[in-house]
Each structure stands twice: as structure tokens, then as C-alpha cells.
mmCIF file of C-alpha atoms and ligand atoms in Angstrom:
data_model
loop_
_atom_site.group_PDB
_atom_site.id
_atom_site.type_symbol
_atom_site.label_atom_id
_atom_site.label_comp_id
_atom_site.label_asym_id
_atom_site.label_seq_id
_atom_site.Cartn_x
_atom_site.Cartn_y
_atom_site.Cartn_z
ATOM 1 C CA MET I 1 95.534 99.499 69.249
ATOM 2 C CA ASN I 2 93.010 98.378 70.183
ATOM 3 C CA ARG I 3 92.569 97.921 74.757
ATOM 4 C CA VAL I 4 89.715 98.209 75.987
ATOM 5 C CA TYR I 5 88.895 99.216 79.583
ATOM 6 C CA ASN I 6 89.464 96.113 82.013
ATOM 7 C CA PHE I 7 87.746 95.927 85.327
ATOM 8 C CA SER I 8 88.101 92.222 85.456
ATOM 9 C CA ALA I 9 89.082 91.085 89.513
ATOM 10 C CA GLY I 10 91.958 88.984 88.262
ATOM 11 C CA PRO I 11 93.228 88.352 86.012
ATOM 12 C CA SER I 12 93.051 92.306 85.959
ATOM 13 C CA THR I 13 94.367 95.198 83.174
ATOM 14 C CA LEU I 14 97.871 95.974 83.496
ATOM 15 C CA PRO I 15 99.934 98.902 82.891
ATOM 16 C CA VAL I 16 100.669 100.109 78.744
ATOM 17 C CA GLU I 17 104.121 100.806 79.731
ATOM 18 C CA VAL I 18 104.811 98.048 81.179
ATOM 19 C CA LEU I 19 103.118 95.290 78.236
ATOM 20 C CA GLU I 20 104.897 97.695 75.823
ATOM 21 C CA THR I 21 108.593 97.108 77.674
ATOM 22 C CA ALA I 22 107.875 93.505 77.946
ATOM 23 C CA ARG I 23 107.318 93.435 74.188
ATOM 24 C CA SER I 24 110.548 94.668 73.321
ATOM 25 C CA GLU I 25 111.563 93.364 75.731
ATOM 26 C CA MET I 26 110.243 89.548 74.841
ATOM 27 C CA LEU I 27 113.168 88.367 72.541
ATOM 28 C CA ASN I 28 115.608 89.457 73.358
ATOM 29 C CA TRP I 29 116.272 91.609 76.980
ATOM 30 C CA ARG I 30 119.160 94.225 77.289
ATOM 31 C CA GLY I 31 121.416 92.187 74.762
ATOM 32 C CA SER I 32 121.534 89.356 75.974
ATOM 33 C CA GLY I 33 120.140 88.458 72.912
ATOM 34 C CA MET I 34 117.291 86.239 74.640
ATOM 35 C CA SER I 35 113.824 86.212 75.843
ATOM 36 C CA VAL I 36 113.565 85.713 79.631
ATOM 37 C CA MET I 37 111.626 82.716 79.369
ATOM 38 C CA GLU I 38 114.844 81.016 77.734
ATOM 39 C CA MET I 39 116.610 82.259 80.160
ATOM 40 C CA SER I 40 118.664 79.925 82.465
ATOM 41 C CA HIS I 41 117.503 81.475 86.549
ATOM 42 C CA ARG I 42 120.954 80.600 87.737
ATOM 43 C CA SER I 43 122.412 83.098 85.433
ATOM 44 C CA LYS I 44 123.328 86.788 86.511
ATOM 45 C CA TRP I 45 120.863 87.871 84.483
ATOM 46 C CA TYR I 46 117.452 86.621 86.214
ATOM 47 C CA ASP I 47 119.582 86.291 89.586
ATOM 48 C CA ASP I 48 119.665 90.433 88.300
ATOM 49 C CA ILE I 49 115.627 90.879 87.558
ATOM 50 C CA ILE I 50 114.631 89.048 90.133
ATOM 51 C CA LYS I 51 117.257 91.353 92.655
ATOM 52 C CA LYS I 52 115.828 93.687 90.950
ATOM 53 C CA ALA I 53 112.749 93.398 91.469
ATOM 54 C CA GLU I 54 113.572 92.666 95.662
ATOM 55 C CA ALA I 55 114.765 95.209 96.194
ATOM 56 C CA ASP I 56 111.769 97.702 94.128
ATOM 57 C CA LEU I 57 109.509 96.480 95.821
ATOM 58 C CA ARG I 58 111.291 96.293 99.450
ATOM 59 C CA GLU I 59 111.110 100.335 98.332
ATOM 60 C CA LEU I 60 108.117 101.168 97.578
ATOM 61 C CA MET I 61 106.502 99.647 100.694
ATOM 62 C CA ASN I 62 109.242 100.529 103.367
ATOM 63 C CA ILE I 63 110.072 95.988 104.030
ATOM 64 C CA PRO I 64 112.303 96.187 107.350
ATOM 65 C CA SER I 65 115.430 93.980 106.841
ATOM 66 C CA ASN I 66 114.201 91.759 109.776
ATOM 67 C CA TYR I 67 111.961 90.864 107.238
ATOM 68 C CA LYS I 68 112.148 88.291 104.435
ATOM 69 C CA VAL I 69 110.453 88.903 100.405
ATOM 70 C CA LEU I 70 109.894 85.367 98.641
ATOM 71 C CA PHE I 71 108.127 84.692 95.052
ATOM 72 C CA LEU I 72 106.248 81.355 94.690
ATOM 73 C CA GLN I 73 104.230 79.228 93.036
ATOM 74 C CA GLY I 74 101.486 78.126 93.740
ATOM 75 C CA GLY I 75 98.827 81.986 93.851
ATOM 76 C CA ALA I 76 97.306 83.214 97.183
ATOM 77 C CA TRP I 77 95.188 79.651 97.472
ATOM 78 C CA THR I 78 99.022 77.727 98.125
ATOM 79 C CA GLN I 79 99.637 80.281 101.030
ATOM 80 C CA PHE I 80 96.018 79.001 102.458
ATOM 81 C CA ALA I 81 97.856 76.652 103.873
ATOM 82 C CA MET I 82 100.949 76.958 104.280
ATOM 83 C CA VAL I 83 100.725 79.718 106.167
ATOM 84 C CA PRO I 84 99.075 76.814 108.912
ATOM 85 C CA MET I 85 101.069 74.623 107.919
ATOM 86 C CA ASN I 86 104.313 76.687 108.813
ATOM 87 C CA LEU I 87 103.113 78.841 111.454
ATOM 88 C CA MET I 88 100.486 77.684 113.677
ATOM 89 C CA LYS I 89 103.233 75.874 116.603
ATOM 90 C CA LYS I 90 100.712 75.775 118.845
ATOM 91 C CA GLY I 91 97.956 74.321 116.532
ATOM 92 C CA LYS I 92 95.601 77.459 116.988
ATOM 93 C CA ALA I 93 94.300 80.468 114.699
ATOM 94 C CA ASP I 94 91.769 83.793 115.244
ATOM 95 C CA TYR I 95 90.544 84.066 112.255
ATOM 96 C CA VAL I 96 87.804 87.200 110.640
ATOM 97 C CA ASN I 97 85.970 85.509 108.582
ATOM 98 C CA THR I 98 84.744 89.095 106.129
ATOM 99 C CA GLY I 99 83.780 87.411 102.445
ATOM 100 C CA SER I 100 84.507 83.927 100.447
ATOM 101 C CA TRP I 101 88.219 84.138 100.099
ATOM 102 C CA SER I 102 88.792 84.835 104.182
ATOM 103 C CA LYS I 103 86.569 81.450 104.218
ATOM 104 C CA LYS I 104 88.804 79.602 101.448
ATOM 105 C CA ALA I 105 91.967 79.980 104.165
ATOM 106 C CA ILE I 106 89.601 78.862 107.445
ATOM 107 C CA SER I 107 88.642 75.883 106.578
ATOM 108 C CA GLU I 108 92.299 74.986 105.074
ATOM 109 C CA ALA I 109 93.680 75.344 108.056
ATOM 110 C CA ARG I 110 91.038 73.540 109.712
ATOM 111 C CA LYS I 111 92.768 70.735 108.036
ATOM 112 C CA TYR I 112 96.472 71.777 110.602
ATOM 113 C CA GLY I 113 95.058 73.214 113.749
ATOM 114 C CA LYS I 114 92.358 75.316 115.724
ATOM 115 C CA VAL I 115 90.497 78.162 114.477
ATOM 116 C CA ASN I 116 89.351 80.388 116.372
ATOM 117 C CA VAL I 117 86.847 82.604 114.325
ATOM 118 C CA VAL I 118 86.781 85.924 116.329
ATOM 119 C CA ALA I 119 84.272 87.953 114.118
ATOM 120 C CA SER I 120 82.182 87.195 111.310
ATOM 121 C CA SER I 121 79.943 89.247 109.114
ATOM 122 C CA GLU I 122 78.404 87.123 107.050
ATOM 123 C CA SER I 123 75.146 87.224 108.365
ATOM 124 C CA ALA I 124 74.993 90.560 106.293
ATOM 125 C CA GLY I 125 76.207 88.517 103.498
ATOM 126 C CA PHE I 126 79.731 89.636 103.953
ATOM 127 C CA THR I 127 78.866 93.669 103.180
ATOM 128 C CA TYR I 128 81.095 95.211 105.833
ATOM 129 C CA ILE I 129 83.759 94.375 108.267
ATOM 130 C CA PRO I 130 83.251 93.089 111.719
ATOM 131 C CA GLU I 131 84.311 95.222 114.466
ATOM 132 C CA LEU I 132 86.930 93.148 116.578
ATOM 133 C CA ASN I 133 87.309 93.293 120.131
ATOM 134 C CA PRO I 134 90.833 92.914 121.274
ATOM 135 C CA ASP I 135 89.612 90.491 124.722
ATOM 136 C CA THR I 136 87.680 88.029 122.200
ATOM 137 C CA PHE I 137 91.119 87.038 120.562
ATOM 138 C CA SER I 138 92.778 84.123 121.914
ATOM 139 C CA ARG I 139 96.080 85.593 123.363
ATOM 140 C CA ASP I 140 98.069 82.245 122.714
ATOM 141 C CA ALA I 141 97.150 82.188 119.470
ATOM 142 C CA ASP I 142 100.307 80.964 116.795
ATOM 143 C CA TYR I 143 98.611 84.067 114.519
ATOM 144 C CA PHE I 144 95.242 86.187 113.767
ATOM 145 C CA TYR I 145 94.888 86.454 110.345
ATOM 146 C CA ILE I 146 92.358 89.378 108.119
ATOM 147 C CA THR I 147 91.404 89.374 104.447
ATOM 148 C CA THR I 148 93.070 93.706 104.095
ATOM 149 C CA ASN I 149 90.536 93.615 100.607
ATOM 150 C CA ASN I 150 87.390 91.484 100.103
ATOM 151 C CA THR I 151 87.544 91.360 96.235
ATOM 152 C CA ILE I 152 84.258 90.107 96.364
ATOM 153 C CA TYR I 153 82.105 92.125 98.374
ATOM 154 C CA GLY I 154 83.920 94.997 98.093
ATOM 155 C CA THR I 155 85.024 95.644 101.232
ATOM 156 C CA ARG I 156 89.107 97.015 103.201
ATOM 157 C CA TYR I 157 90.620 97.099 106.440
ATOM 158 C CA THR I 158 90.266 100.514 107.462
ATOM 159 C CA LYS I 159 91.987 100.524 110.815
ATOM 160 C CA LEU I 160 94.494 96.959 111.795
ATOM 161 C CA PRO I 161 93.232 94.583 114.631
ATOM 162 C CA GLU I 162 95.375 95.832 117.497
ATOM 163 C CA THR I 163 97.496 91.987 118.744
ATOM 164 C CA GLY I 164 99.914 92.340 120.677
ATOM 165 C CA SER I 165 102.289 89.371 120.376
ATOM 166 C CA VAL I 166 100.280 87.534 118.534
ATOM 167 C CA PRO I 167 101.085 88.030 114.962
ATOM 168 C CA LEU I 168 98.991 89.383 112.629
ATOM 169 C CA VAL I 169 98.808 87.033 109.353
ATOM 170 C CA ALA I 170 97.020 88.834 106.339
ATOM 171 C CA ASP I 171 95.537 88.201 102.847
ATOM 172 C CA MET I 172 96.868 90.846 100.341
ATOM 173 C CA SER I 173 95.943 89.658 97.665
ATOM 174 C CA SER I 174 93.465 91.772 95.965
ATOM 175 C CA ASN I 175 95.546 95.747 97.412
ATOM 176 C CA ILE I 176 98.525 95.397 97.816
ATOM 177 C CA LEU I 177 100.867 98.783 96.955
ATOM 178 C CA SER I 178 97.246 100.388 96.155
ATOM 179 C CA GLU I 179 97.962 102.525 99.612
ATOM 180 C CA VAL I 180 100.539 102.676 102.251
ATOM 181 C CA TYR I 181 100.661 99.660 105.039
ATOM 182 C CA ASP I 182 103.347 99.844 107.892
ATOM 183 C CA VAL I 183 104.938 96.191 107.414
ATOM 184 C CA THR I 184 106.463 96.432 111.378
ATOM 185 C CA LYS I 185 102.282 95.969 112.015
ATOM 186 C CA PHE I 186 102.188 92.594 110.438
ATOM 187 C CA GLY I 187 104.078 88.598 110.805
ATOM 188 C CA LEU I 188 103.744 87.875 107.675
ATOM 189 C CA ILE I 189 101.742 89.078 103.623
ATOM 190 C CA PHE I 190 100.559 87.652 101.237
ATOM 191 C CA ALA I 191 99.169 88.789 98.068
ATOM 192 C CA GLY I 192 99.059 86.397 94.705
ATOM 193 C CA ALA I 193 100.076 88.677 92.094
ATOM 194 C CA GLN I 194 97.354 89.512 89.127
ATOM 195 C CA LYS I 195 95.639 91.860 90.693
ATOM 196 C CA ASN I 196 97.719 94.213 91.184
ATOM 197 C CA MET I 197 101.660 93.346 90.382
ATOM 198 C CA GLY I 198 101.392 91.341 87.378
ATOM 199 C CA PRO I 199 100.387 88.007 86.039
ATOM 200 C CA ALA I 200 98.031 84.695 87.580
ATOM 201 C CA GLY I 201 100.526 82.215 89.687
ATOM 202 C CA VAL I 202 102.796 83.557 91.471
ATOM 203 C CA ALA I 203 102.848 84.756 95.367
ATOM 204 C CA VAL I 204 104.504 87.260 97.215
ATOM 205 C CA VAL I 205 104.939 86.249 101.020
ATOM 206 C CA ILE I 206 106.952 89.052 103.369
ATOM 207 C CA ILE I 207 107.368 87.591 106.334
ATOM 208 C CA ARG I 208 108.907 87.854 109.831
ATOM 209 C CA GLU I 209 111.810 86.292 109.966
ATOM 210 C CA ASP I 210 111.922 85.052 113.615
ATOM 211 C CA LEU I 211 108.838 83.220 111.717
ATOM 212 C CA ILE I 212 110.836 81.297 109.693
ATOM 213 C CA THR I 213 111.648 78.125 112.155
ATOM 214 C CA ASP I 214 111.770 74.459 110.798
ATOM 215 C CA VAL I 215 108.434 72.229 110.811
ATOM 216 C CA GLN I 216 107.511 69.377 110.878
ATOM 217 C CA PRO I 217 109.143 66.883 108.578
ATOM 218 C CA GLU I 218 106.466 65.557 106.951
ATOM 219 C CA VAL I 219 105.948 69.638 106.031
ATOM 220 C CA PRO I 220 106.843 69.505 101.817
ATOM 221 C CA THR I 221 109.782 70.655 101.025
ATOM 222 C CA MET I 222 107.455 72.835 98.093
ATOM 223 C CA LEU I 223 105.403 73.850 101.658
ATOM 224 C CA GLN I 224 108.079 75.045 103.290
ATOM 225 C CA TYR I 225 108.637 79.179 103.958
ATOM 226 C CA LYS I 226 112.299 78.252 105.321
ATOM 227 C CA VAL I 227 113.320 76.086 101.980
ATOM 228 C CA HIS I 228 112.417 78.582 99.955
ATOM 229 C CA ALA I 229 114.194 81.524 102.544
ATOM 230 C CA GLU I 230 117.418 80.269 102.533
ATOM 231 C CA ASN I 231 117.062 79.568 99.082
ATOM 232 C CA SER I 232 116.044 83.500 98.288
ATOM 233 C CA SER I 233 113.273 82.214 96.330
ATOM 234 C CA LEU I 234 115.454 80.071 93.335
ATOM 235 C CA PHE I 235 115.255 76.424 95.124
ATOM 236 C CA ASN I 236 113.993 75.113 92.544
ATOM 237 C CA THR I 237 113.319 76.687 88.916
ATOM 238 C CA PRO I 238 110.403 79.705 89.958
ATOM 239 C CA PRO I 239 108.336 81.483 87.710
ATOM 240 C CA CYS I 240 110.906 83.361 86.199
ATOM 241 C CA TYR I 241 108.640 84.741 83.975
ATOM 242 C CA SER I 242 106.309 86.774 85.686
ATOM 243 C CA ILE I 243 108.722 87.479 88.674
ATOM 244 C CA TYR I 244 110.220 89.706 85.294
ATOM 245 C CA ILE I 245 106.715 91.758 85.128
ATOM 246 C CA CYS I 246 105.941 91.619 88.967
ATOM 247 C CA GLY I 247 109.232 93.574 88.304
ATOM 248 C CA LEU I 248 107.986 95.777 85.988
ATOM 249 C CA VAL I 249 105.470 96.695 87.538
ATOM 250 C CA PHE I 250 107.240 97.374 90.217
ATOM 251 C CA GLU I 251 109.612 99.960 88.121
ATOM 252 C CA TRP I 252 105.890 101.908 86.693
ATOM 253 C CA LEU I 253 104.859 101.658 90.112
ATOM 254 C CA LYS I 254 107.887 104.075 91.347
ATOM 255 C CA LYS I 255 108.291 105.783 88.279
ATOM 256 C CA LEU I 256 104.862 106.673 89.260
ATOM 257 C CA GLY I 257 105.393 108.234 93.057
ATOM 258 C CA GLY I 258 105.390 105.656 94.939
ATOM 259 C CA VAL I 259 102.915 103.418 96.851
ATOM 260 C CA SER I 260 101.792 107.196 98.542
ATOM 261 C CA GLU I 261 101.356 108.983 95.454
ATOM 262 C CA MET I 262 99.457 105.924 94.131
ATOM 263 C CA GLN I 263 97.428 105.845 96.883
ATOM 264 C CA LYS I 264 96.609 109.246 96.334
ATOM 265 C CA ILE I 265 95.625 108.265 92.328
ATOM 266 C CA ASN I 266 93.354 105.329 93.252
ATOM 267 C CA GLU I 267 90.945 107.234 96.231
ATOM 268 C CA GLU I 268 90.673 109.582 93.251
ATOM 269 C CA LYS I 269 89.525 106.884 90.882
ATOM 270 C CA ALA I 270 87.406 105.882 93.110
ATOM 271 C CA ALA I 271 85.978 108.703 94.826
ATOM 272 C CA ILE I 272 84.702 109.128 91.386
ATOM 273 C CA LEU I 273 82.421 105.985 91.434
ATOM 274 C CA TYR I 274 81.438 105.998 94.994
ATOM 275 C CA ASP I 275 80.187 109.543 94.620
ATOM 276 C CA PHE I 276 78.083 108.798 91.450
ATOM 277 C CA LEU I 277 76.589 105.669 93.014
ATOM 278 C CA ASP I 278 75.599 107.844 96.185
ATOM 279 C CA ASN I 279 73.390 110.351 94.150
ATOM 280 C CA SER I 280 72.469 107.572 91.100
ATOM 281 C CA LYS I 281 67.657 107.321 90.992
ATOM 282 C CA MET I 282 68.889 104.277 89.144
ATOM 283 C CA PHE I 283 72.718 102.477 90.987
ATOM 284 C CA LYS I 284 73.744 102.018 94.436
ATOM 285 C CA GLY I 285 76.524 100.199 96.361
ATOM 286 C CA THR I 286 76.254 97.267 97.913
ATOM 287 C CA VAL I 287 79.007 97.470 100.876
ATOM 288 C CA ARG I 288 78.371 99.959 104.848
ATOM 289 C CA LYS I 289 80.575 103.697 102.814
ATOM 290 C CA GLU I 290 83.189 103.542 106.041
ATOM 291 C CA ASP I 291 84.397 99.835 104.854
ATOM 292 C CA ARG I 292 84.763 100.557 101.206
ATOM 293 C CA SER I 293 87.107 99.502 99.890
ATOM 294 C CA LEU I 294 89.558 101.458 96.787
ATOM 295 C CA MET I 295 90.087 98.598 94.495
ATOM 296 C CA ASN I 296 86.406 96.216 93.789
ATOM 297 C CA VAL I 297 83.451 98.522 93.301
ATOM 298 C CA PRO I 298 80.405 95.916 93.222
ATOM 299 C CA PHE I 299 76.898 97.823 92.829
ATOM 300 C CA VAL I 300 73.238 97.299 91.850
ATOM 301 C CA THR I 301 70.762 98.470 89.828
ATOM 302 C CA GLY I 302 67.655 96.297 91.596
ATOM 303 C CA ASN I 303 66.324 94.675 88.409
ATOM 304 C CA LYS I 304 69.227 91.768 86.619
ATOM 305 C CA GLU I 305 67.265 92.170 83.366
ATOM 306 C CA LEU I 306 68.943 95.423 83.881
ATOM 307 C CA ASP I 307 71.464 94.560 85.460
ATOM 308 C CA ALA I 308 72.512 92.253 82.270
ATOM 309 C CA GLN I 309 71.789 95.436 80.367
ATOM 310 C CA PHE I 310 74.154 97.178 81.317
ATOM 311 C CA ILE I 311 76.700 94.564 80.978
ATOM 312 C CA LYS I 312 76.022 93.854 78.396
ATOM 313 C CA GLU I 313 76.258 98.371 76.548
ATOM 314 C CA ALA I 314 79.240 98.430 78.822
ATOM 315 C CA ALA I 315 81.048 95.826 76.871
ATOM 316 C CA GLU I 316 79.568 97.260 73.104
ATOM 317 C CA ASN I 317 81.509 100.136 74.443
ATOM 318 C CA GLY I 318 85.119 99.269 75.644
ATOM 319 C CA LEU I 319 84.102 98.937 79.503
ATOM 320 C CA VAL I 320 84.307 95.199 79.960
ATOM 321 C CA ASN I 321 83.999 93.170 82.147
ATOM 322 C CA LEU I 322 81.463 94.532 84.757
ATOM 323 C CA LYS I 323 79.573 91.512 86.151
ATOM 324 C CA GLY I 324 79.847 90.855 89.339
ATOM 325 C CA HIS I 325 80.646 88.019 91.588
ATOM 326 C CA ARG I 326 78.394 84.610 91.001
ATOM 327 C CA SER I 327 78.085 85.446 94.831
ATOM 328 C CA VAL I 328 77.062 88.519 95.107
ATOM 329 C CA GLY I 329 75.549 88.979 91.273
ATOM 330 C CA GLY I 330 74.442 93.149 89.712
ATOM 331 C CA MET I 331 77.582 94.261 88.704
ATOM 332 C CA ARG I 332 81.494 94.663 90.285
ATOM 333 C CA ALA I 333 84.540 97.376 89.153
ATOM 334 C CA SER I 334 87.793 96.077 89.423
ATOM 335 C CA ILE I 335 89.560 100.113 89.614
ATOM 336 C CA TYR I 336 92.948 97.836 90.343
ATOM 337 C CA ASN I 337 96.404 100.450 90.678
ATOM 338 C CA ALA I 338 96.902 99.804 86.206
ATOM 339 C CA MET I 339 93.356 101.091 85.662
ATOM 340 C CA PRO I 340 93.673 104.702 84.524
ATOM 341 C CA ILE I 341 91.385 107.630 85.983
ATOM 342 C CA GLU I 342 89.893 107.910 82.476
ATOM 343 C CA GLY I 343 88.189 104.758 82.736
ATOM 344 C CA VAL I 344 86.195 105.881 85.827
ATOM 345 C CA LYS I 345 85.432 108.591 84.536
ATOM 346 C CA LYS I 346 84.719 106.917 81.171
ATOM 347 C CA LEU I 347 82.645 104.617 83.309
ATOM 348 C CA VAL I 348 80.752 107.004 85.088
ATOM 349 C CA GLU I 349 79.964 108.634 82.446
ATOM 350 C CA PHE I 350 78.413 105.350 80.561
ATOM 351 C CA MET I 351 76.144 104.381 83.749
ATOM 352 C CA LYS I 352 74.966 108.623 83.584
ATOM 353 C CA GLU I 353 74.276 108.092 80.112
ATOM 354 C CA PHE I 354 72.151 104.414 80.622
ATOM 355 C CA GLU I 355 70.794 105.952 84.110
ATOM 356 C CA ALA I 356 69.424 109.111 81.977
ATOM 357 C CA LYS I 357 68.129 106.652 78.535
ATOM 358 C CA ASN I 358 66.239 103.308 80.549
ATOM 359 C CA ARG I 359 65.048 105.772 83.825
ATOM 360 C CA VAL I 360 61.964 104.528 84.392
HETATM 361 C C1 PLP S 401 91.801 86.276 94.257
HETATM 362 C C2 PLP S 401 92.167 86.598 95.629
HETATM 363 C C3 PLP S 401 92.478 85.411 95.592
HETATM 364 C C4 PLP S 401 93.393 83.758 95.322
HETATM 365 O O1 PLP S 401 93.953 84.210 94.810
HETATM 366 P P1 PLP S 401 94.963 83.024 93.543
HETATM 367 O O2 PLP S 401 95.551 83.710 93.281
HETATM 368 O O3 PLP S 401 93.697 82.102 92.460
HETATM 369 O O4 PLP S 401 95.097 81.341 94.772
HETATM 370 C C5 PLP S 401 93.244 84.417 97.704
HETATM 371 N N1 PLP S 401 92.314 86.214 98.358
HETATM 372 C C6 PLP S 401 92.349 86.973 98.141
HETATM 373 C C7 PLP S 401 92.186 88.352 98.489
HETATM 374 C C8 PLP S 401 91.852 87.097 96.106
HETATM 375 O O5 PLP S 401 91.761 87.812 95.649
#
């Protein structure tokens, strides 16, 4: 088996155990005589699969019963529109601009109402999470929107804004299930699956029930939370196979000890890499220390040719997809839940060797 350590930001590495289970169940899912790809989404079998996935996610994130869990299509991007289409009742929302994904969510929301950008770290290249002062929040906003982990820039919130009675909405695409969150602090959480859960295309939405209401009749049926909530994510044919894989990932995470155990491992993984960056004479992290992501670690040498050489030689050594996002440059190691600690250790070993060989 020639598996590489895949540091891709997304779609990203999946647990080998999950892929092996999927392989063993590919032709005949648990005696059904067919693949999950081939079965009716109205069958008892599939009902068991999607219900188990939801139950396991509820257990992992300790999701209270007054929240609905939805498996939707269209990735995280569709949520940039669904959130304002469904939640902007008074026509106003607060957003924090901490990176490209926030910016995209902001411009999409502007199509539906007034967006107040309460804080932004754009002028500093999104290298930190801005300090948030509740005095600057709109009291009459329909919701307050944040991106908990900024995939491209490698920052994350270490404390949540105090929004009072205004529901907090979070794009958790790149750090859901990587650290413990108190779901009751949020009105709505959404996440594309392809970073920490499964194949691209699915988005998980966790929404407090009182936010599920009738919407303007011109909102497309497929874009109404109420429709999906009333139909338990089976309004139309869902992305059946992708949800099944997410379910296997949830089972894997439960076996590992749940999110708090995963968080410990993630902190350990991130520390190995950050400690090295802090002591290296060649490689440097690019964001403010207090706001460092546990999932996406951008770094540079300060020399574009050296960066390119590093990326190339790393790939030759089975450490792939380390090129930084085109808007940041340099390198980025995405070390999601499924990246084993051995992968991070191997990366740091390789960086040490590279530094020793290329020291000027
Ligand atoms: C990847 C990502 C998205 C976009 O996800 P798609 O599934 O491609 O729509 C949105 N937000 C964040 C934070 C992401 O990391």
C-alpha cells in the first residue's frame, strides 16, 4: 500500500480504517447484497445509515435536542446564501472578516440584506483574529457571523464573541470535530464535509429549532432549512454515499475517544510543528501566535525559490500537497483529524534535514 502523507487543505486525508471499511462494504453492505451507492434512500438500510450518522454526530458534539442536524448538498458555499436567505428576517447581520471564506460569505449575504462588518484583519493580511468589542455589535442584527477556523490563513478563534440574544452563526468547515465546542453558544453551525468529515459536496448544518421558520416564498424549496428539517434530510435524494462515509468517520472518532481525545491529539500534533517553526532559522509561521490554528499551519522560508524546492522535495519524500494557498504563498500543512501524528513527525524531520542541507 503506497499511501502518502497528504497535507491537502481539502478535500483532505481520510482515516485509513474508514477507507478500509468502505472497501470491504463496497459490493455488499452488511448483507444487503448491494453497495450503499445502489440502495434506495427510502430503504430501511439507508434509514439506519443516516440515522446512525446523525446520532453519532449528536453524541460527539453533545448536540442538545432543541437543535436539528441536517445533511445538505452544495458544500459550505451554499450555506453562504442559505444562512441569510433563511435567517435575515429584519434584513441585517453582523459579520467578522477574518479571511477569504468570510469575505465570500459577506458578499453573498449582501445580496439579501444589510451586512455590518464589525471587525476585519484584512489590512494585516488576515494574520490574526481581531479583538471583538460587544459595544460595536448591532443590537438589532438577525445573527452574528464568524468563521471559527480560517483554512487559508491558519488562524482560529480561541474565544467566542458574546452576542447576547443575537444568534451566533459559525462556518466551522475546517475545524468541526477537531476541538470541543459548546453547541448551545451557537444558533447555527455549518461545515462542508471535505476537511474533517468525509467527501466533498455534503454540508452538515446544526441549527437551533427556533431559527427554523417559514421564509419568503421565492426562496427555492431546496434552500429552505424548514423543508429539510421537516423531512429529516430526506426531502430529495441526499448524497447517500457521502453521508455514509461521514458516518464511518464519526464511528472512527467515537472509537478514538471522541472530540476531547481528538483535541488532545490535535494540540500535540500542532505543537510539534509550531515548536519547530519557532526554533527554526529557516522556516517561520505566518500568523500571530495566540491565534494559531490547530488544523492549518502556514509557513514560509522567506525565499520563493527555496519554498518551491522544499515543496518539490517534500513530495518526493511522500509528504504531499504542502503548497500554500495562492493568496498567501509559501507552504501550508493541513493537519486535520485524520492526519496521524506520525505524518507530522515525519514532516518536521524532513524540514530539519532540509534546513541543515540548505543553510546559507
Ligand atoms: C473549504 C471551505 C469552504 C468552502 O467549502 P465548499 O464545500 O467548497 O463550498 C468554506 N468555508 C471554509 C472555512 C472552508 O474551509
